[in-house]
Coordinates of C-alpha atoms in Angstrom, one line a residue:
X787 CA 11.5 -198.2 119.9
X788 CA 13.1 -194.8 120.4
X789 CA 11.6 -192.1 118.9
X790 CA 14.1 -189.4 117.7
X791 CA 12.1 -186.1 116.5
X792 CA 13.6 -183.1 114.8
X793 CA 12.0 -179.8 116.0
X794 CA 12.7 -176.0 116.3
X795 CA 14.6 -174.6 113.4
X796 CA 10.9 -173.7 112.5
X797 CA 9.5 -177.1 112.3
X798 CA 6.5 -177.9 114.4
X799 CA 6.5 -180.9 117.0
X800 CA 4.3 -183.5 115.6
X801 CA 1.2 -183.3 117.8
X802 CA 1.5 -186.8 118.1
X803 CA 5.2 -186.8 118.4
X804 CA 5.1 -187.7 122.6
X805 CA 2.1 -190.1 122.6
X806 CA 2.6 -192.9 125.0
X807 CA 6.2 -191.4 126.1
X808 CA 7.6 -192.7 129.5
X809 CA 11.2 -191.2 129.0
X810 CA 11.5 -187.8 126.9
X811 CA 15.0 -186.8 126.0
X812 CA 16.2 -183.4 125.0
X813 CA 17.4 -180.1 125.4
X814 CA 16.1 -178.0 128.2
X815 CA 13.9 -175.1 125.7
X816 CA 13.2 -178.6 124.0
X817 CA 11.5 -180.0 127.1
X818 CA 10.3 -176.6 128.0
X819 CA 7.6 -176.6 125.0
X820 CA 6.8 -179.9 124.7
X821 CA 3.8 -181.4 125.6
X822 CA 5.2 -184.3 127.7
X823 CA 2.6 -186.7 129.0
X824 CA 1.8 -186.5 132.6
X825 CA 4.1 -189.2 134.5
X826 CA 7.2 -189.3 131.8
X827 CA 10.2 -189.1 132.7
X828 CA 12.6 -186.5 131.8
X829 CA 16.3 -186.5 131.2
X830 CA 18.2 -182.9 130.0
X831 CA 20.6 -183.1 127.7
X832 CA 24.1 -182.4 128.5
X833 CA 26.8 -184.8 128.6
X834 CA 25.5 -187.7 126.6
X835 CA 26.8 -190.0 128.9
X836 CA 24.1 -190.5 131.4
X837 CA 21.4 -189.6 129.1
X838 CA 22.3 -193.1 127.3
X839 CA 22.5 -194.6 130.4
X840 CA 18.8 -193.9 130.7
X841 CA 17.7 -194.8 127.8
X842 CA 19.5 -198.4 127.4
X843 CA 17.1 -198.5 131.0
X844 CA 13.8 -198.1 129.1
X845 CA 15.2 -199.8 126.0
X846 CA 15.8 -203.1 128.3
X847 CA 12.3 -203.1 129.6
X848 CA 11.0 -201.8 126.4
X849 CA 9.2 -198.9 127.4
X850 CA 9.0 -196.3 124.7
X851 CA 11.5 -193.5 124.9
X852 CA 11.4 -189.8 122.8
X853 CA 14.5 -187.7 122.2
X854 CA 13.8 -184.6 120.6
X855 CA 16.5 -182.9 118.7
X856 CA 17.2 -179.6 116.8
X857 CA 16.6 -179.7 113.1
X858 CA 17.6 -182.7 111.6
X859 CA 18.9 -185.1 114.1
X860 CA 20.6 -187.8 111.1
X861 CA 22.6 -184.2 109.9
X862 CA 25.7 -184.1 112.5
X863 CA 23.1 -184.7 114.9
X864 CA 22.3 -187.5 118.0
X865 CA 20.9 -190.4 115.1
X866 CA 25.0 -191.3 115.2
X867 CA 25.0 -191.4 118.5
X868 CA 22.0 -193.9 119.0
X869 CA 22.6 -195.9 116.3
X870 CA 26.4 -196.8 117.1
X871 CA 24.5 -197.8 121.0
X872 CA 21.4 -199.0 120.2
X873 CA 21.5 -199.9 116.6
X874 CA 19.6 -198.1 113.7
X875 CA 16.9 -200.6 113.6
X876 CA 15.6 -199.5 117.0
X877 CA 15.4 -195.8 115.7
X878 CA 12.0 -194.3 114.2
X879 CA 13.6 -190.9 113.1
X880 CA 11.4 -187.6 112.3
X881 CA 13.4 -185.1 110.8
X882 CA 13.0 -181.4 110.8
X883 CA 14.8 -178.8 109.2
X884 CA 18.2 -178.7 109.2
X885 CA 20.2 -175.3 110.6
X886 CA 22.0 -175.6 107.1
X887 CA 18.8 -175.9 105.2
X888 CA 16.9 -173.2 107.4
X889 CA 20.1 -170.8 107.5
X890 CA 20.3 -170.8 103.3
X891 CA 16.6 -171.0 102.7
X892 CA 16.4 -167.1 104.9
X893 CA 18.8 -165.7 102.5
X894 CA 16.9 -167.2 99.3
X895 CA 20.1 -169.3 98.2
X896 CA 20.5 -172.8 96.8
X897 CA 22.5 -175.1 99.1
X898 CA 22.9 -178.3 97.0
X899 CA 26.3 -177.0 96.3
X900 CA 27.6 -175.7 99.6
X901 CA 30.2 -177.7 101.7
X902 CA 29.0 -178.9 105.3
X903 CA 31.7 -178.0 107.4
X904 CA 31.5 -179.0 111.5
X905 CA 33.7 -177.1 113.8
X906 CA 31.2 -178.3 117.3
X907 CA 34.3 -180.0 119.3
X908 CA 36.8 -180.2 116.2
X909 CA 39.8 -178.6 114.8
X910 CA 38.6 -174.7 113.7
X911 CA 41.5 -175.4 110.7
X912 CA 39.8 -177.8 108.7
X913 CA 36.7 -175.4 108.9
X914 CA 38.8 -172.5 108.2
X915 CA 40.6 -174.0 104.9
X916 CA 37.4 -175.5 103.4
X917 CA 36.4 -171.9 103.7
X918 CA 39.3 -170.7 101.8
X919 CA 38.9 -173.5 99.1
X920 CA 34.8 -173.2 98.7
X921 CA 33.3 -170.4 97.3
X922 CA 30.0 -171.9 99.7
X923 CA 30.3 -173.1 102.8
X924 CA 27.9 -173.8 106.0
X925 CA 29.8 -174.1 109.3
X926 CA 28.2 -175.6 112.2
X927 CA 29.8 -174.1 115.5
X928 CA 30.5 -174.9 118.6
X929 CA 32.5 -173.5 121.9
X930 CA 35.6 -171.6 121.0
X931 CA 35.1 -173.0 117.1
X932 CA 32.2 -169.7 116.6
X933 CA 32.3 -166.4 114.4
X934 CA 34.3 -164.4 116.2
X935 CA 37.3 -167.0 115.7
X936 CA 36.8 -168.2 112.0
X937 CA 36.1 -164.5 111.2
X938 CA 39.8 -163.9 112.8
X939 CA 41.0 -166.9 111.0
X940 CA 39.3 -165.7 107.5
X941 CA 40.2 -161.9 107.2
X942 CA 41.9 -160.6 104.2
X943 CA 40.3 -163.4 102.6
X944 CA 37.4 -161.6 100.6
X945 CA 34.9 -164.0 102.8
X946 CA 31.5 -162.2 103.4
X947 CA 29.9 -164.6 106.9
X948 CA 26.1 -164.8 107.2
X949 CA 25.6 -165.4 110.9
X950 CA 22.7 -167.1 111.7
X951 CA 21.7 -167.2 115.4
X952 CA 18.5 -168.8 117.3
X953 CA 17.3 -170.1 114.1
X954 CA 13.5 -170.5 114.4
X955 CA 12.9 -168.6 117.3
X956 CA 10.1 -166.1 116.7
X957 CA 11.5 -163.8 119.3
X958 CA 15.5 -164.6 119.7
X959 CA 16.4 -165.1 115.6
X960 CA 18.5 -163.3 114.3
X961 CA 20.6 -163.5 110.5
X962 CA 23.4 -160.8 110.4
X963 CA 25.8 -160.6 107.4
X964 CA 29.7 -159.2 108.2
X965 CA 32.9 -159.2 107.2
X966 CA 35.4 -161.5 108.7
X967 CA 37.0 -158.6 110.8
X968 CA 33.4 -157.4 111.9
X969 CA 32.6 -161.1 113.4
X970 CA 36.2 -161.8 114.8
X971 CA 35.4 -158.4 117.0
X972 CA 32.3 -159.4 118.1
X973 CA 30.9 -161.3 121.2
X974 CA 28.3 -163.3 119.7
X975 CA 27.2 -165.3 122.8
X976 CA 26.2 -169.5 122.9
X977 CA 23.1 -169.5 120.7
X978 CA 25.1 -169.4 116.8
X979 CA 24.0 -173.0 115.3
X980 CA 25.5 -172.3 111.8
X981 CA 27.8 -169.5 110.0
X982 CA 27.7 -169.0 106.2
X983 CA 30.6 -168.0 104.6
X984 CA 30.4 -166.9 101.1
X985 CA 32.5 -165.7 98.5
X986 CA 30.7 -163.0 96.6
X987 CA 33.8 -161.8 94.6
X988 CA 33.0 -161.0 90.8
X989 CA 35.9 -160.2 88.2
X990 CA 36.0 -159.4 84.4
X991 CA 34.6 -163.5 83.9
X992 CA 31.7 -163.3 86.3
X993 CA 31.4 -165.1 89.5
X994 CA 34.2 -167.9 90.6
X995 CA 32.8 -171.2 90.7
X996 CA 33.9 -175.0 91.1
X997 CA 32.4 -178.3 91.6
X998 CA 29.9 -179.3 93.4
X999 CA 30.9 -181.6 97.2
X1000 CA 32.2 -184.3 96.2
X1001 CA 33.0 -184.0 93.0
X1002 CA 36.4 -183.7 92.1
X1003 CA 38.2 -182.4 88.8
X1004 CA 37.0 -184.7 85.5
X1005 CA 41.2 -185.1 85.1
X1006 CA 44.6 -183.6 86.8
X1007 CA 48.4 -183.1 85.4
X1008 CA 47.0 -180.7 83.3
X1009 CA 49.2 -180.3 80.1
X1010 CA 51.9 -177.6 80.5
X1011 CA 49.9 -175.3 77.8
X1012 CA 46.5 -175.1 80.3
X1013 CA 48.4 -173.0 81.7
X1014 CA 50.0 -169.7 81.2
X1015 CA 54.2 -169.8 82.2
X1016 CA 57.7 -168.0 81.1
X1017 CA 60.2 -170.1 79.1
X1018 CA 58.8 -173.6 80.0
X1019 CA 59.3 -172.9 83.4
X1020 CA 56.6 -175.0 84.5
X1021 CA 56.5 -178.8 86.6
X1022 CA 55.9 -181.0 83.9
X1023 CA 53.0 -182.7 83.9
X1024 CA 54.4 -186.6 84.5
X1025 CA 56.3 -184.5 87.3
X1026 CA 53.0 -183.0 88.8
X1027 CA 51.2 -186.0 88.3
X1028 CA 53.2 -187.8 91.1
X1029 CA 53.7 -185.3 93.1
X1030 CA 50.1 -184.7 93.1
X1031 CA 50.0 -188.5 94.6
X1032 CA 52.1 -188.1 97.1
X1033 CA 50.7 -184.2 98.3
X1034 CA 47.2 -185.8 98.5
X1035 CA 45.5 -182.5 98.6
X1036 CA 42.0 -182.6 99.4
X1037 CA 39.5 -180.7 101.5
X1038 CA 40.1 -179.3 104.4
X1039 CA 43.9 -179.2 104.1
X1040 CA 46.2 -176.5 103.1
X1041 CA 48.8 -176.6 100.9
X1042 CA 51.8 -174.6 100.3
X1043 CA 53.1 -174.2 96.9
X1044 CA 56.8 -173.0 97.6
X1045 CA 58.9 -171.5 94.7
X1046 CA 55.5 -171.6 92.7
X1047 CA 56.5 -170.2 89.3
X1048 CA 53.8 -170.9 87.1
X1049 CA 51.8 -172.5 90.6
X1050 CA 50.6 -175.2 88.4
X1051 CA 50.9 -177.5 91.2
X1052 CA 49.0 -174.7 93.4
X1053 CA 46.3 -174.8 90.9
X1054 CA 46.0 -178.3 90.4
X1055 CA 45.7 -178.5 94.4
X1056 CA 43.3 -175.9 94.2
X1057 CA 41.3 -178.0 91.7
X1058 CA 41.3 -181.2 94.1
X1059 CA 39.8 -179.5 97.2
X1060 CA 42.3 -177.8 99.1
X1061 CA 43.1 -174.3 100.2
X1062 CA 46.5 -173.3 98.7
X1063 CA 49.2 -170.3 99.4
X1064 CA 51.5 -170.5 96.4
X1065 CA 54.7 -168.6 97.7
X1066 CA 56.7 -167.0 94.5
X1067 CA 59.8 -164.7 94.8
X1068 CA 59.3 -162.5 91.4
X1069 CA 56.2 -160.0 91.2
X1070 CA 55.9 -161.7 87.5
X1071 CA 55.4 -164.9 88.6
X1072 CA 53.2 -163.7 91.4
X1073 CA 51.0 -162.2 88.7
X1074 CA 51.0 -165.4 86.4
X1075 CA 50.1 -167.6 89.6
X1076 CA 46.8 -165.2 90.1
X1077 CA 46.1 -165.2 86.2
X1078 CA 46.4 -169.5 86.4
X1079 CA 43.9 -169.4 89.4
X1080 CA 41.4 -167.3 87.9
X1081 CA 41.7 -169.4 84.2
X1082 CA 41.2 -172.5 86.0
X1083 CA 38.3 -171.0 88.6
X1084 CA 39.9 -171.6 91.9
X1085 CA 41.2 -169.9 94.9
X1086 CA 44.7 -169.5 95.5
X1087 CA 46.5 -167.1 98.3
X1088 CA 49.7 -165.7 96.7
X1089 CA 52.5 -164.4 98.6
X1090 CA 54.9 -162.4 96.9
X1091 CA 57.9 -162.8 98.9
X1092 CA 61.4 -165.4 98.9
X1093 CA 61.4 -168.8 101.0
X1094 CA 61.9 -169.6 103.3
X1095 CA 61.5 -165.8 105.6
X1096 CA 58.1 -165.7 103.7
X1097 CA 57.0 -168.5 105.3
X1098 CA 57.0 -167.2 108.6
X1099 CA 53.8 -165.9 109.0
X1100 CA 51.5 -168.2 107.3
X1101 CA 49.3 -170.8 108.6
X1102 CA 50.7 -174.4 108.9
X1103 CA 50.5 -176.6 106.3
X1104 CA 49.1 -180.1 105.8
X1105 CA 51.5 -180.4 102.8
X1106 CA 54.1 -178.3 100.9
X1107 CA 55.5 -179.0 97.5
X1108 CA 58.8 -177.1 97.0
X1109 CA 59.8 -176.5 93.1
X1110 CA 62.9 -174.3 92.0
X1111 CA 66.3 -175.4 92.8
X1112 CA 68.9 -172.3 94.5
X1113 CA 71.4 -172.5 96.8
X1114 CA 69.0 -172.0 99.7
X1115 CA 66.7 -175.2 98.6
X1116 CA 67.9 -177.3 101.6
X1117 CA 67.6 -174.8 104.0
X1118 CA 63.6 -173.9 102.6
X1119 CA 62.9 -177.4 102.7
X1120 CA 64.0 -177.7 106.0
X1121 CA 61.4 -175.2 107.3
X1122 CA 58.9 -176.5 105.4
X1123 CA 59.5 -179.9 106.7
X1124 CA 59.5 -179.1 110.4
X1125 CA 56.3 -177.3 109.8
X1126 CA 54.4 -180.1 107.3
X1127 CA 51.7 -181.9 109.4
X1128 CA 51.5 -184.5 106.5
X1129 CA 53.9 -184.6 103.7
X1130 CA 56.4 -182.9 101.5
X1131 CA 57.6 -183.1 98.2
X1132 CA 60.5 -181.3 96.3
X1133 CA 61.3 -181.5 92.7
X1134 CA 65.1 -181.5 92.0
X1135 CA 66.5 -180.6 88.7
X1136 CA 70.4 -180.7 90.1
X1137 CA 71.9 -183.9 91.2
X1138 CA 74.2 -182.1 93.7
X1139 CA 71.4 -180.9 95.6
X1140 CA 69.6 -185.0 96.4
X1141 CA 71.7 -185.5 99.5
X1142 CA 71.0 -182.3 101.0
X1143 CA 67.2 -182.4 100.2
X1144 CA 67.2 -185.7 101.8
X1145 CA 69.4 -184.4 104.7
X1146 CA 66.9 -182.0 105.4
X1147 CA 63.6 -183.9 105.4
X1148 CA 65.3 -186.5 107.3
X1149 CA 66.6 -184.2 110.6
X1150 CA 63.2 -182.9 110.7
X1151 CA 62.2 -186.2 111.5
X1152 CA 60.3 -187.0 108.3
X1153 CA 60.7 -190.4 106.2
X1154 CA 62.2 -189.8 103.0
X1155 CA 61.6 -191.8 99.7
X1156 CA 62.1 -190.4 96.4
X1157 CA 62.3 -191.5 92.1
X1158 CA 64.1 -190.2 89.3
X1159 CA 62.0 -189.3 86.6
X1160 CA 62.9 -189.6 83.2
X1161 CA 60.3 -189.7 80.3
X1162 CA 59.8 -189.2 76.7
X1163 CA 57.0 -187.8 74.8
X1164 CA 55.7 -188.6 71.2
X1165 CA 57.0 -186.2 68.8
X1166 CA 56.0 -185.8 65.0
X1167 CA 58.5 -186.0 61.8
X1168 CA 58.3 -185.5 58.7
X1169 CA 56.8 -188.2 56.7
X1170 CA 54.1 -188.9 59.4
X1171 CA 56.3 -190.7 61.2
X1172 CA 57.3 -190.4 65.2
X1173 CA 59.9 -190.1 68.0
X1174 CA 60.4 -190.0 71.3
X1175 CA 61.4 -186.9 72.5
X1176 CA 63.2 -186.8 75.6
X1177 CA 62.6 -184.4 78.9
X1178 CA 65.2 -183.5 81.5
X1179 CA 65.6 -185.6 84.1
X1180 CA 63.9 -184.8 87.4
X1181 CA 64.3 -186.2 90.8
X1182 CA 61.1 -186.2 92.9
X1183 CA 61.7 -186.6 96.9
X1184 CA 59.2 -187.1 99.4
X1185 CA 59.4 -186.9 103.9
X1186 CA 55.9 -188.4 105.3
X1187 CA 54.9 -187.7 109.1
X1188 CA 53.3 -190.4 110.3
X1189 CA 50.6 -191.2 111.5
X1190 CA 48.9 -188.5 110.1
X1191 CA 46.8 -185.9 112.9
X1192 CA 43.3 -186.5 112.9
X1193 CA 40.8 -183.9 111.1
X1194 CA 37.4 -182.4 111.4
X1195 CA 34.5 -184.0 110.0
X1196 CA 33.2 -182.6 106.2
X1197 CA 30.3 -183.5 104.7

């Protein structure tokens, strides 16, 4: 049997935690104050490698090992690690408190609907957009993935970060609460275990707030009158609901919403997860994107500015969706598509512009599929009878990278 216990964080060791231990496992402070019986052996954590090596020793000759852990060690912790080597039916686990649970218990709030976010030896991007798409969100850092660099990735975004450093120390402990500019100057050293970012904004309808982790909207394609637009000019909701399938936002990716008019499709990406810039040309529609975020209760980054030079300075995209239809479409699409790590999609009303569109995705070396939509709606007359009432065609086209570039873990 190997014993994994959880301690620090503020949870006591078992005092019977070590009995009978002939291999103890763990961090250096770990080992440091634990009561390890006279003649164990001891094996500091560091590369995991020979550690396992160790243990698979004692677990052959089935002497009884201990590997203490931080916290909870079944929470992004060494449990994984065991159980993929050793199987989970070898494992006696003894959890402590989580950095997560500890971090949000010092500052009094609720956590059951935070995000659990790990950057420790994974992309800072997916950390960063689940911050920009979550109102509450615990990330758990690591080398070159700490505050200083998602508070340089996460300014101008509103973001307050609770930094939450030697949790459960009595002498070392620290919780600190900064802007994203404040952390991204700082040198906070190797002992952060867990970062808090939380959006504290308030407007005229109270706080912003969405669904819980893992629970996605109750329904999507959103009829055209959920949301506020000019003169129809909105992706119709058959439209969005396929383009919505092949975007597949969800969390941790970003998505661009180019030419976003009434950024219905911004929204709507919003709604499933993701963090969104919606990129619209006329202040008007820059206004009536911001208005459609706030009515629905998500977060969307607006850029007022024309495609494709207002692209240049924002973060890369997972996927784009590019609505309107000028002169310039093939040209924004191809910028979009050499900078897509996934997927994108482009709604065209005009059947000139198909072969260029597909021109584009194409020499940016994406695949390229696409439909013509046509549908027709039920419509009243008189008499309580019904039609069918016609829409404009629309063509949707789609480029895929593939495969796909791996992403952070989420929990």
């Amino acid at each position: 049997m190997i014993t994994v216990v959880g301690t620090g964080t503020g949870t006591p060791l078992p005092p019977d935690a070590l009995a009978g231990a002939e291999l103890v496992v763990g961090g250096q402070r770990h080992l440091d104050a634990a009561p390890v019986p006279e003649g164990a052996a001891r094996v500091v954590l560091g590369p995991l490698a020979p550690a396992l090596d160790a243990i698979g020793t004692y677990v052959a000759e089935e002497r009884p090992v201990v590997v203490l852990a931080s916290g909870d060690p079944g929470f992004f912790g060494i449990v994984r690690v065991l159980a993929e080597r050793f199987g989970a039916a070898l494992l006696d686990v003894r959890p402590g408190v989580s950095s997560v649970a500890g971090a949000f218990a010092r500052l009094g709030l609720t956590w059951d609907d935070a995000v659990v976010v790990s950057a420790h030896g994974r992309d800072l991007r997916t950390a960063v957009n689940v911050c920009r798409a979550r109102p509450k969100v615990a990330v758990l850092t690591g080398p070159g993935s700490g505050p200083a660099e998602l508070g340089a990735r996460l300014d101008g975004t509103g973001r307050t970060l609770v930094v939450v450093r030697a949790l459960g120390d009595p002498e070392r402990e620290r919780v600190e609460r900064v802007t994203p500019a404040e952390a991204a100057a700082r040198d906070w050293g190797p002992a952060v275990s867990v970062v808090l970012c939380l959006d504290e904004s308030r407007d005229e309808d109270g706080p912003r707030t969405v669904a819980g982790p893992g629970a996605g909207p109750a329904r999507w394609a959103l009829a055209e009158g959920e949301f506020a637009h000019r003169d129809s000019m909105i992706t119709k909701f058959e439209v969005r609901a396929l383009a919505l399938a092949r975007l597949g936002p969800r969390l941790g990716d970003l998505v661009w919403d180019v030419g976003a008019g009434s950024g219905s499709v911004a929204v709507e990406c919003a709604r499933l997860g993701a963090a969104v810039t919606a990129v619209e040309k006329t202040e008007d529609g820059a206004g009536r994107v911001r208005a459609n975020a706030r009515a629905h209760g998500v977060d969307v980054s607006v850029v007022h500015g024309t495609a494709p030079a207002a692209l240049a300075g924002l973060d890369e995209p997972d996927a784009v969706f590019v609505g309107g239809g000028g002169r310039d479409l093939p040209a924004v699409v191809g910028v979009c598509a050499a900078r897509a790590r996934r997927t994108v999609v482009v709604a065209v009303a005009a059947l000139d512009r198909v072969g260029p569109v597909r021109e584009a995705l194409t020499r940016a070396g994406l695949s390229c599929d696409g439909v013509l939509l046509q549908s027709s709606r039920l419509a009243p007359l008189p008499g309580e009878v019904t039609r069918l009432a016609a829409g404009n065609p629309v063509f949707l086209l789609w480029g895929d990278r593939l495969p796909a570039r791996s992403e952070g873990g989420v929990q």
